[in-house]
Each structure stands twice: as C-alpha cells, then as structure tokens.
mmCIF file of C-alpha atoms in Angstrom:
data_model
loop_
_atom_site.group_PDB
_atom_site.id
_atom_site.type_symbol
_atom_site.label_atom_id
_atom_site.label_comp_id
_atom_site.label_asym_id
_atom_site.label_seq_id
_atom_site.Cartn_x
_atom_site.Cartn_y
_atom_site.Cartn_z
ATOM 1 C CA UNK O 30 2.913 0.642 -15.227
ATOM 2 C CA UNK O 31 1.487 2.626 -12.328
ATOM 3 C CA UNK O 32 3.158 2.568 -8.931
ATOM 4 C CA UNK O 33 1.700 3.505 -5.559
ATOM 5 C CA UNK O 34 3.769 3.844 -2.398
ATOM 6 C CA UNK O 35 2.044 3.643 0.982
ATOM 7 C CA UNK O 36 3.870 4.765 4.129
ATOM 8 C CA UNK O 37 2.904 3.930 7.715
ATOM 9 C CA UNK O 38 4.590 3.273 11.072
ATOM 10 C CA UNK O 39 5.112 0.013 12.880
ATOM 11 C CA UNK O 40 3.177 -0.785 16.057
ATOM 12 C CA UNK O 41 5.044 -4.058 16.413
ATOM 13 C CA UNK O 42 8.305 -5.427 15.134
ATOM 14 C CA UNK O 43 6.827 -8.375 13.282
ATOM 15 C CA UNK O 44 7.179 -7.967 9.509
ATOM 16 C CA UNK O 45 6.660 -11.724 9.058
ATOM 17 C CA UNK O 46 3.144 -11.453 10.515
ATOM 18 C CA UNK O 47 2.310 -8.663 8.049
ATOM 19 C CA UNK O 48 3.761 -10.709 5.183
ATOM 20 C CA UNK O 49 1.529 -13.613 6.231
ATOM 21 C CA UNK O 50 -1.538 -11.342 6.309
ATOM 22 C CA UNK O 51 -0.803 -10.192 2.756
ATOM 23 C CA UNK O 52 -0.023 -13.712 1.545
ATOM 24 C CA UNK O 53 -3.456 -14.826 2.724
ATOM 25 C CA UNK O 54 -5.146 -11.772 1.219
ATOM 26 C CA UNK O 55 -3.247 -12.049 -2.064
ATOM 27 C CA UNK O 56 -4.621 -15.590 -2.448
ATOM 28 C CA UNK O 57 -8.153 -14.091 -2.616
ATOM 29 C CA UNK O 58 -9.838 -11.995 -5.295
ATOM 30 C CA UNK O 59 -8.975 -8.701 -3.544
ATOM 31 C CA UNK O 60 -5.778 -7.906 -5.509
ATOM 32 C CA UNK O 61 -7.642 -8.523 -8.777
ATOM 33 C CA UNK O 62 -10.567 -6.346 -7.646
ATOM 34 C CA UNK O 63 -8.168 -3.474 -6.944
ATOM 35 C CA UNK O 64 -5.936 -4.123 -9.956
ATOM 36 C CA UNK O 65 -2.712 -4.985 -8.116
ATOM 37 C CA UNK O 66 -0.196 -6.876 -10.246
ATOM 38 C CA UNK O 67 2.781 -6.751 -7.845
ATOM 39 C CA UNK O 68 3.256 -5.931 -4.185
ATOM 40 C CA UNK O 69 6.503 -5.397 -2.261
ATOM 41 C CA UNK O 70 6.668 -4.685 1.470
ATOM 42 C CA UNK O 71 9.623 -2.936 3.096
ATOM 43 C CA UNK O 72 10.649 -1.997 6.586
ATOM 44 C CA UNK O 73 13.026 0.863 7.387
ATOM 45 C CA UNK O 74 13.556 1.675 11.067
ATOM 46 C CA UNK O 75 10.040 2.429 12.339
ATOM 47 C CA UNK O 76 8.524 2.776 8.860
ATOM 48 C CA UNK O 77 6.332 0.318 6.993
ATOM 49 C CA UNK O 78 6.589 0.863 3.232
ATOM 50 C CA UNK O 79 4.184 -0.811 0.822
ATOM 51 C CA UNK O 80 4.889 -0.644 -2.911
ATOM 52 C CA UNK O 81 2.073 -1.541 -5.296
ATOM 53 C CA UNK O 82 2.384 -1.948 -9.059
ATOM 54 C CA UNK O 83 -0.627 -2.020 -11.366
ATOM 55 C CA UNK O 84 -1.553 -1.385 -14.981
ATOM 56 C CA UNK O 85 -3.313 1.833 -13.938
ATOM 57 C CA UNK O 86 -4.166 3.992 -10.960
ATOM 58 C CA UNK O 87 -5.555 1.745 -8.201
ATOM 59 C CA UNK O 88 -7.263 4.565 -6.270
ATOM 60 C CA UNK O 89 -10.747 4.277 -7.828
ATOM 61 C CA UNK O 90 -10.868 0.492 -7.349
ATOM 62 C CA UNK O 91 -9.377 0.784 -3.871
ATOM 63 C CA UNK O 92 -12.092 3.198 -2.784
ATOM 64 C CA UNK O 93 -14.794 0.915 -4.224
ATOM 65 C CA UNK O 94 -13.307 -2.076 -2.388
ATOM 66 C CA UNK O 95 -13.230 -0.373 1.030
ATOM 67 C CA UNK O 96 -16.691 -1.706 1.900
ATOM 68 C CA UNK O 97 -15.927 -5.263 0.718
ATOM 69 C CA UNK O 98 -15.460 -7.904 3.472
ATOM 70 C CA UNK O 99 -12.047 -8.921 2.062
ATOM 71 C CA UNK O 100 -10.783 -5.334 2.341
ATOM 72 C CA UNK O 101 -12.294 -4.900 5.800
ATOM 73 C CA UNK O 102 -10.595 -8.117 6.958
ATOM 74 C CA UNK O 103 -7.079 -7.172 5.839
ATOM 75 C CA UNK O 104 -7.499 -3.605 7.058
ATOM 76 C CA UNK O 105 -8.541 -4.816 10.536
ATOM 77 C CA UNK O 106 -5.697 -7.331 10.708
ATOM 78 C CA UNK O 107 -3.086 -4.819 9.557
ATOM 79 C CA UNK O 108 -4.242 -2.300 12.191
ATOM 80 C CA UNK O 109 -2.718 -4.613 14.807
ATOM 81 C CA UNK O 110 0.730 -4.097 13.255
ATOM 82 C CA UNK O 111 0.849 -0.659 11.613
ATOM 83 C CA UNK O 112 -0.658 2.765 12.194
ATOM 84 C CA UNK O 113 -0.891 5.864 10.001
ATOM 85 C CA UNK O 114 2.214 7.991 9.613
ATOM 86 C CA UNK O 115 -0.006 11.061 9.553
ATOM 87 C CA UNK O 116 -2.159 11.319 12.706
ATOM 88 C CA UNK O 117 -4.797 13.163 10.630
ATOM 89 C CA UNK O 118 -5.191 10.110 8.349
ATOM 90 C CA UNK O 119 -8.795 9.474 7.393
ATOM 91 C CA UNK O 120 -8.555 7.673 4.047
ATOM 92 C CA UNK O 121 -6.019 5.713 1.956
ATOM 93 C CA UNK O 122 -4.792 8.715 -0.055
ATOM 94 C CA UNK O 123 -3.411 10.216 3.174
ATOM 95 C CA UNK O 124 -0.888 7.353 3.339
ATOM 96 C CA UNK O 125 0.215 7.500 -0.305
ATOM 97 C CA UNK O 126 3.514 9.120 -1.206
ATOM 98 C CA UNK O 127 3.525 11.668 -4.030
ATOM 99 C CA UNK O 128 6.139 11.144 -6.752
ATOM 100 C CA UNK O 129 8.010 14.283 -7.768
ATOM 101 C CA UNK O 130 10.630 12.893 -10.179
ATOM 102 C CA UNK O 131 10.449 9.884 -12.492
ATOM 103 C CA UNK O 132 13.101 8.699 -14.951
ATOM 104 C CA UNK O 133 13.131 5.647 -17.200
ATOM 105 C CA UNK O 134 15.863 4.467 -19.555
ATOM 106 C CA UNK O 135 13.502 4.407 -22.528
ATOM 107 C CA UNK O 136 11.761 7.735 -21.945
ATOM 108 C CA UNK O 137 14.186 9.854 -19.929
ATOM 109 C CA UNK O 138 12.753 12.273 -17.418
ATOM 110 C CA UNK O 139 8.973 11.999 -17.121
ATOM 111 C CA UNK O 140 8.361 14.583 -14.385
#
C-alpha cells in the first residue's frame, strides 16, 4: 500500500463543497486512471489535508492525467477552495508531504 499526503491551505471554510467536488470526481474514471483506491480529506485549522492510498506510487499516473479534462475540471474547481501551502508551488509534488518514519505491526520500522 502506497500513501500520498497532500497539504494545502483553505481559501474558504467550506469542506462540504470540497467533499462534493471529490464525490463527483470519484464517480468518474479519474481515480482509476491515477490508481487511487482510497481518499480521505481532513481539515485542521487553516490546512487542507488530502490522504490518498493506492497500490503503488500515483505520481507517474498523476502527471500523465494533468492534461486530461477530468483532471483539469477538478483542479479548476478545487482552486476556488484551496491554495498551495508553498507559494512557490508549480506542480503536484510541491504539495506532497515527505514521510520520514514508517512503522507497521507486521514489519516494524520501515524507515
């Protein structure tokens, strides 16, 4: 299982609107194109936190999907509600958190 964590900031205080945007998008082929098997959205103060689970690293498929109309639609709609945490953001990897410690019950410490 591969996990990706995306961090951004809220423009508005309307998590329900963002949930609706993802519900509509998740009903399309986009999650399958990218390889997403589970998505969880969080809010913490002014932070938007997006957890993605997949069988493998989603980055290659995500970059391929960036020019697809389904990706462009959700990206445009989300821009009304969230903005990059890093003002120098220019691509998805600039919003992805980097894991520095992983532990599982079956394997112990992984990193």
